Structures are given as C-alpha cells and as structure tokens.
C-alpha cells in the first residue's frame, strides 16, 4: 500500500496580528516554500504505532503511546481517532518540516493541519476543509491557550484570507505577485507570552491600548483594498504603520526594530514584525530590483536566516 502523504504550508500574518485576538480583522497568507510533510503507512504485524521525526538538525523515533498527553502530535492524531467507533490500526507516521519552530511562521498550525488531513485519509474518513480547520484549532487551543484561529485557517484553506473571529473567513485577492523577504531575529518567544503581555498592557492602560487596536483594524481594511489593486507603495506604508502600532502594544523588540529599519534603509517599500513578535521573523516587501540589497542588508544587520519568496493571488477552489 502506498503511503498517504499530506502537506501543509507555513504562513505569515501580513497585517493585523494581536488586534485579531480582540475581534479586529487580520490578513494572513500561506508561504508555500516552507512546509510540513506527513507520510503514513500501516504498521502491519507491529505491536505499536511509531512516529518518525525527520528535521534538518535532528532525527528521532518515538512510540505513539510514549508521547506526552499534551504533545501536539498526539492531540492531532487523537482528535481524528475520536471520529471513528473502532480501535484504529497501528501506523508508522513520518513527519518532516522546513518551517522554523516558534518563529511566527505557523509551524504548530501546519503540523496540526497536515496530521489531521493525513490521518483522516489513512482511516478512510472524508473531512471538508471546514472540518479539518475545526480539528486543527482544537490542537492549537491546547498549545496556545485561546488563539484567534487565524493560523489554522490560512493553512487549512491554503490561500490569502481576511480573518476575524466573528465573521466568515473570506478569501482575498492579491492581484500582482508581491516579493517578500522574511528575516529571522534568531530569538524565540512563545506567542502566548506576548499575547499575555499585550493583555496586561490593555488592562493597565485601556485608554492608550484600545485606540491602537482599533487603528490596526483600520489599517487592515485599507490593506485589503491595496492588495486587491496591487498598490505596492501603499502596502509598504501600511506595513510600517502596522509595525509602529505593534511596537506601541509592546510586541516588538530591539532586534525586530533593527531589522525593520535595516530593510527600509536598503530600499524595502515596507516592513513589520510578523506573528506574535518579541522575536521570530519580520517581513519586508520590496520591488524585485531591490530584494538583493534588502536581503544582504538584513544579514549584515543581524538576521540569522532569510527566506526570499513571493505571495500571489488567491487560488480559488484549492
Ligand atoms: O506567532 P503566531 O504565528 O502564532 O501568530 C500569532 C498571532 C497573534 O495574533 C499574536 C495571536 C493569535 O492568536 O492570533
């Protein structure tokens, strides 16, 4: 029997992180150049199911039953097992990922989506994208507390989305391919810690923080239109304004600010932190002609890793 293979991309939040937790809209796009790949085979004549982790820097084989109760891999698999009324067969699952962990690029949501898709197919269950999304959110909830749901949604649907907690997810058009550079600060911070910090700031200074959250919501509305009509300069300006607002919320760091500044000095049209912040990656948008200069400037100014890619118009029906 050939292996069941499923994949899920990484993502970035182009506009609106943190404010999305408070009900404002945000824009996220999948990043196909980084992915989680899950491959599942039946473990015929084996007593146990096994998970083989294959990352660039380390390899590990673990028994499924040896995984911690709260391990995200175990939770995602168990969520699918709960859909059937019989003892699931033993399996051998190989997981490989090129998505940097805890860096704001969606590694945990991609893992949950790829496992949910793969395991449901392995068990012969058809799940719609909406159903996969609900299960992936459950797994995200265990790890992150109460995430907004934007990460699992953009990764499940695999196209740029405008997301808010109370409205239906809508696919957004990005008319012209946009060149982006993602640069790593080399620092890692848990998203839930930065979300808590913003919450604390909101409690302490509601008169200051509330208008900033609303301002971010307004930037997202303008950005949706600018993306649709390919107004690159405006997109860049809105990103810088979004970064300044995130800084005021307390989500930035010296390293993120330095990389944002470096990219702007070297010709980027705009830049901002992406995801939870404090560490992880930032994103810069540039014209093709200046991408090289922006990338090498970022490396000189301390970026530990660069991902250079494009984001494109929506893929209908994917
Ligand atoms: O750090 P990431 O990629 O998981 O992004 C988090 C985005 C936040 O808005 C900060 C949190 C959330 O749940 O939406």
Coordinates of C-alpha atoms and ligand atoms in Angstrom, one line a residue:
X1 CA 0.0 0.0 0.0
X2 CA 1.5 3.4 -1.0
X3 CA 2.0 5.8 1.9
X4 CA -0.6 8.5 2.5
X5 CA 1.1 11.8 2.1
X6 CA -0.2 15.2 3.2
X7 CA 1.4 18.6 3.3
X8 CA 0.7 22.0 4.9
X9 CA 2.4 25.3 4.2
X10 CA 3.8 27.8 6.6
X11 CA 2.1 31.3 6.8
X12 CA 2.7 34.9 7.7
X13 CA 0.3 37.5 9.1
X14 CA 0.7 40.4 6.7
X15 CA -1.5 42.7 8.7
X16 CA -3.4 42.7 12.0
X17 CA -1.8 40.3 14.5
X18 CA -2.7 40.9 18.1
X19 CA -5.6 43.1 17.2
X20 CA -7.2 40.0 15.7
X21 CA -7.3 38.5 19.2
X22 CA -9.7 41.3 20.2
X23 CA -12.1 40.8 17.2
X24 CA -10.5 43.1 14.6
X25 CA -9.8 41.7 11.1
X26 CA -6.3 40.5 10.0
X27 CA -4.8 39.3 6.7
X28 CA -2.7 36.1 6.5
X29 CA -1.1 34.5 3.5
X30 CA 0.3 30.9 3.1
X31 CA 4.0 30.6 2.4
X32 CA 4.4 27.5 0.2
X33 CA 8.2 27.5 0.3
X34 CA 8.2 26.2 3.9
X35 CA 6.1 23.1 4.6
X36 CA 5.3 20.2 7.0
X37 CA 5.1 16.9 5.3
X38 CA 3.4 13.9 6.9
X39 CA 3.6 10.4 5.4
X40 CA 1.6 7.5 6.9
X41 CA 1.9 3.7 6.4
X42 CA 0.1 0.9 8.1
X43 CA 2.4 -0.8 10.7
X44 CA 1.4 -4.4 9.7
X45 CA 2.3 -7.0 12.2
X46 CA 3.6 -4.4 14.6
X47 CA 2.6 -4.1 18.3
X48 CA 2.8 -0.3 18.4
X49 CA 2.4 2.8 16.3
X50 CA 5.6 4.8 15.7
X51 CA 6.3 8.4 14.9
X52 CA 9.5 9.2 13.0
X53 CA 10.5 12.9 13.3
X54 CA 12.8 14.0 10.5
X55 CA 14.0 17.5 10.9
X56 CA 17.1 19.1 9.4
X57 CA 19.1 19.1 12.6
X58 CA 17.8 16.0 14.4
X59 CA 16.0 12.7 13.8
X60 CA 14.0 10.9 16.4
X61 CA 11.7 7.8 16.5
X62 CA 9.1 7.7 19.3
X63 CA 6.3 5.3 20.1
X64 CA 2.9 6.9 19.7
X65 CA 2.0 5.8 23.2
X66 CA 5.1 7.4 24.7
X67 CA 4.1 10.8 23.6
X68 CA 3.1 13.2 26.3
X69 CA -0.7 13.7 26.9
X70 CA -0.4 17.3 25.7
X71 CA 2.0 16.6 22.8
X72 CA 0.6 18.4 19.7
X73 CA 1.2 15.4 17.5
X74 CA -0.6 13.1 19.9
X75 CA -3.5 15.6 20.2
X76 CA -3.9 16.0 16.5
X77 CA -3.9 12.2 15.9
X78 CA -6.3 11.6 18.8
X79 CA -8.7 14.2 17.5
X80 CA -9.1 12.2 14.3
X81 CA -9.3 8.8 16.1
X82 CA -12.2 10.3 18.1
X83 CA -14.2 10.3 14.8
X84 CA -14.3 6.5 14.5
X85 CA -16.0 3.9 16.6
X86 CA -13.3 1.2 16.4
X87 CA -9.7 0.7 17.5
X88 CA -7.5 2.4 15.0
X89 CA -4.9 0.3 13.2
X90 CA -1.2 0.7 14.1
X91 CA 0.6 3.1 11.8
X92 CA 4.1 4.4 11.0
X93 CA 4.0 8.2 10.6
X94 CA 7.0 10.2 9.3
X95 CA 6.9 13.9 9.9
X96 CA 9.4 16.3 8.3
X97 CA 9.2 20.1 8.5
X98 CA 11.1 23.0 7.0
X99 CA 9.1 25.6 9.0
X100 CA 11.1 27.2 11.7
X101 CA 9.6 26.5 15.1
X102 CA 8.1 29.2 17.4
X103 CA 9.1 31.9 14.9
X104 CA 5.7 33.3 13.8
X105 CA 5.6 31.2 10.7
X106 CA 2.8 28.8 11.6
X107 CA 4.8 25.6 12.4
X108 CA 2.3 24.3 15.0
X109 CA -0.8 25.0 12.9
X110 CA 0.8 23.4 9.9
X111 CA 1.7 20.3 11.9
X112 CA -1.9 20.1 13.1
X113 CA -3.4 20.6 9.6
X114 CA -1.0 18.1 7.9
X115 CA -1.6 15.4 10.6
X116 CA -5.4 15.9 10.5
X117 CA -5.5 15.7 6.7
X118 CA -3.2 12.7 6.5
X119 CA -4.7 10.7 9.4
X120 CA -8.2 11.1 8.3
X121 CA -7.3 9.9 4.8
X122 CA -5.4 7.0 6.4
X123 CA -8.6 6.0 8.2
X124 CA -10.7 6.4 5.1
X125 CA -12.7 9.4 6.5
X126 CA -13.5 12.3 4.3
X127 CA -13.2 15.7 6.0
X128 CA -14.0 19.0 4.4
X129 CA -11.6 22.0 4.9
X130 CA -14.0 23.4 7.5
X131 CA -13.9 20.2 9.5
X132 CA -10.1 20.0 9.2
X133 CA -9.9 23.6 10.4
X134 CA -12.1 22.9 13.5
X135 CA -9.9 19.9 14.5
X136 CA -6.6 21.9 13.8
X137 CA -8.0 24.7 16.0
X138 CA -8.6 22.2 18.9
X139 CA -5.0 21.2 18.7
X140 CA -3.8 24.9 18.6
X141 CA -6.0 25.6 21.6
X142 CA -4.2 23.1 23.8
X143 CA -0.8 24.7 22.9
X144 CA -1.6 28.4 22.8
X145 CA -4.5 29.0 25.2
X146 CA -7.1 30.8 23.2
X147 CA -5.6 31.6 19.8
X148 CA -7.7 33.7 17.4
X149 CA -7.8 30.8 14.8
X150 CA -6.1 32.8 12.0
X151 CA -3.1 30.4 11.7
X152 CA -5.0 27.1 11.3
X153 CA -7.5 28.9 8.9
X154 CA -5.0 30.3 6.5
X155 CA -3.0 27.0 6.5
X156 CA -6.1 24.8 6.0
X157 CA -7.5 26.8 3.2
X158 CA -4.1 27.5 1.5
X159 CA -4.9 30.9 0.1
X160 CA -4.7 34.5 1.4
X161 CA -7.5 35.3 3.8
X162 CA -9.2 38.1 5.6
X163 CA -10.0 36.7 9.0
X164 CA -11.9 37.9 12.0
X165 CA -13.2 35.9 14.9
X166 CA -16.8 36.8 14.4
X167 CA -17.1 36.8 10.6
X168 CA -16.9 34.1 8.0
X169 CA -13.4 33.7 6.6
X170 CA -13.1 35.4 3.2
X171 CA -10.6 34.7 0.5
X172 CA -8.7 37.8 -0.6
X173 CA -7.3 38.6 -4.0
X174 CA -3.6 39.6 -4.3
X175 CA -3.7 40.8 -7.9
X176 CA 0.1 41.1 -8.5
X177 CA 2.7 38.8 -7.1
X178 CA 4.4 40.6 -4.2
X179 CA 8.1 39.9 -3.4
X180 CA 8.7 39.5 0.3
X181 CA 11.8 38.8 2.4
X182 CA 11.4 37.1 5.8
X183 CA 14.3 37.6 8.2
X184 CA 14.9 35.8 11.4
X185 CA 16.0 37.7 14.6
X186 CA 17.3 34.4 15.9
X187 CA 15.3 35.0 19.1
X188 CA 12.4 32.8 20.1
X189 CA 9.5 33.8 22.2
X190 CA 6.2 32.0 22.9
X191 CA 3.3 33.7 21.2
X192 CA 1.1 33.1 24.2
X193 CA 3.6 35.1 26.4
X194 CA 3.4 38.1 24.1
X195 CA -0.4 37.8 23.8
X196 CA -0.5 37.9 27.7
X197 CA 1.8 40.9 27.7
X198 CA -0.5 42.9 25.4
X199 CA -3.5 41.8 27.5
X200 CA -1.7 43.1 30.6
X201 CA -0.9 46.4 28.9
X202 CA -4.5 46.7 27.8
X203 CA -5.7 46.2 31.4
X204 CA -3.2 48.7 32.7
X205 CA -3.7 51.4 30.1
X206 CA -7.0 50.8 28.2
X207 CA -7.2 54.5 27.1
X208 CA -3.9 54.1 25.2
X209 CA -4.1 50.5 24.0
X210 CA -7.7 50.3 22.8
X211 CA -7.3 53.0 20.1
X212 CA -4.1 51.3 18.9
X213 CA -6.0 48.1 18.4
X214 CA -8.7 50.0 16.6
X215 CA -6.1 51.7 14.5
X216 CA -4.6 48.3 13.4
X217 CA -8.2 47.2 12.4
X218 CA -8.4 50.3 10.2
X219 CA -5.0 49.6 8.6
X220 CA -6.2 46.1 7.7
X221 CA -9.3 47.4 5.9
X222 CA -7.1 49.8 3.8
X223 CA -4.6 47.0 3.2
X224 CA -7.3 44.6 1.8
X225 CA -8.0 47.2 -0.9
X226 CA -4.4 48.0 -1.6
X227 CA -3.6 44.3 -2.0
X228 CA -6.5 43.8 -4.4
X229 CA -5.4 46.6 -6.7
X230 CA -1.6 45.9 -6.3
X231 CA -0.8 49.3 -4.8
X232 CA 2.7 48.2 -3.6
X233 CA 3.8 51.6 -2.1
X234 CA 0.6 51.9 -0.1
X235 CA 1.0 48.3 1.1
X236 CA 4.5 49.2 2.3
X237 CA 3.4 52.3 4.1
X238 CA 0.6 50.4 5.8
X239 CA 3.1 47.8 7.0
X240 CA 5.3 50.4 8.6
X241 CA 2.3 51.9 10.3
X242 CA 1.2 48.4 11.5
X243 CA 4.7 47.8 12.9
X244 CA 4.7 51.1 14.8
X245 CA 1.3 50.2 16.3
X246 CA 2.6 46.8 17.3
X247 CA 5.6 48.4 18.9
X248 CA 3.3 50.6 20.9
X249 CA 1.3 47.5 22.0
X250 CA 4.6 46.1 23.4
X251 CA 5.0 43.3 20.8
X252 CA 8.2 44.4 19.2
X253 CA 11.9 44.1 20.3
X254 CA 15.2 45.9 19.6
X255 CA 16.1 43.1 17.1
X256 CA 12.8 43.3 15.2
X257 CA 13.0 47.2 15.1
X258 CA 16.6 47.0 13.8
X259 CA 15.7 44.6 11.0
X260 CA 12.7 46.6 10.0
X261 CA 14.8 49.8 9.9
X262 CA 17.6 48.0 8.0
X263 CA 15.2 46.8 5.3
X264 CA 13.7 50.3 4.9
X265 CA 17.2 51.9 4.6
X266 CA 18.1 49.4 1.9
X267 CA 15.0 50.1 -0.2
X268 CA 12.2 48.0 1.1
X269 CA 8.7 49.5 0.5
X270 CA 7.6 48.5 3.9
X271 CA 8.3 46.1 6.7
X272 CA 6.9 44.8 10.0
X273 CA 7.2 42.1 12.6
X274 CA 5.0 39.1 11.8
X275 CA 3.2 36.8 14.2
X276 CA 3.4 37.1 18.0
X277 CA 6.6 39.2 17.9
X278 CA 9.3 39.9 20.5
X279 CA 11.4 37.6 18.4
X280 CA 10.9 35.3 15.4
X281 CA 10.7 36.7 11.9
X282 CA 9.9 40.1 10.3
X283 CA 8.6 40.6 6.8
X284 CA 9.7 43.2 4.2
X285 CA 8.1 43.9 0.9
X286 CA 10.3 45.1 -2.0
X287 CA 10.4 45.7 -5.7
X288 CA 12.2 42.9 -7.4
X289 CA 15.2 45.1 -8.2
X290 CA 15.9 45.9 -4.5
X291 CA 15.3 42.5 -3.0
X292 CA 19.0 41.5 -3.2
X293 CA 20.1 44.7 -1.4
X294 CA 17.5 44.4 1.2
X295 CA 18.4 40.7 1.9
X296 CA 22.2 41.4 2.2
X297 CA 21.5 44.4 4.4
X298 CA 19.4 42.3 6.7
X299 CA 22.1 39.7 7.0
X300 CA 24.7 42.4 7.8
X301 CA 22.3 43.8 10.4
X302 CA 22.0 40.6 12.3
X303 CA 19.4 38.4 10.6
X304 CA 20.2 34.8 11.2
X305 CA 18.2 33.3 8.3
X306 CA 16.5 34.8 5.2
X307 CA 13.6 33.4 3.2
X308 CA 13.0 35.1 0.0
X309 CA 9.7 34.4 -1.7
X310 CA 6.6 35.8 -3.4
X311 CA 3.0 35.9 -2.3
X312 CA 0.4 35.5 -5.1
X313 CA -3.2 36.0 -5.9
X314 CA -5.8 33.7 -4.3
X315 CA -6.0 30.1 -5.6
X316 CA -9.7 29.5 -6.0
X317 CA -11.0 26.1 -5.2
X318 CA -7.8 24.8 -3.6
Ligands
LIG1 O1 3.1 33.8 16.4 P1 2.0 33.3 15.5 O2 2.4 33.0 14.2 O3 1.3 32.1 16.1 O4 0.9 34.4 15.4 C1 0.2 34.9 16.4 C2 -0.8 35.9 16.1 C3 -1.5 36.6 17.3 O5 -2.4 37.5 16.7 C4 -0.5 37.3 18.1 C5 -2.2 35.6 18.2 C6 -3.5 35.0 17.6 O6 -4.0 34.0 18.2 O7 -4.0 35.4 16.6

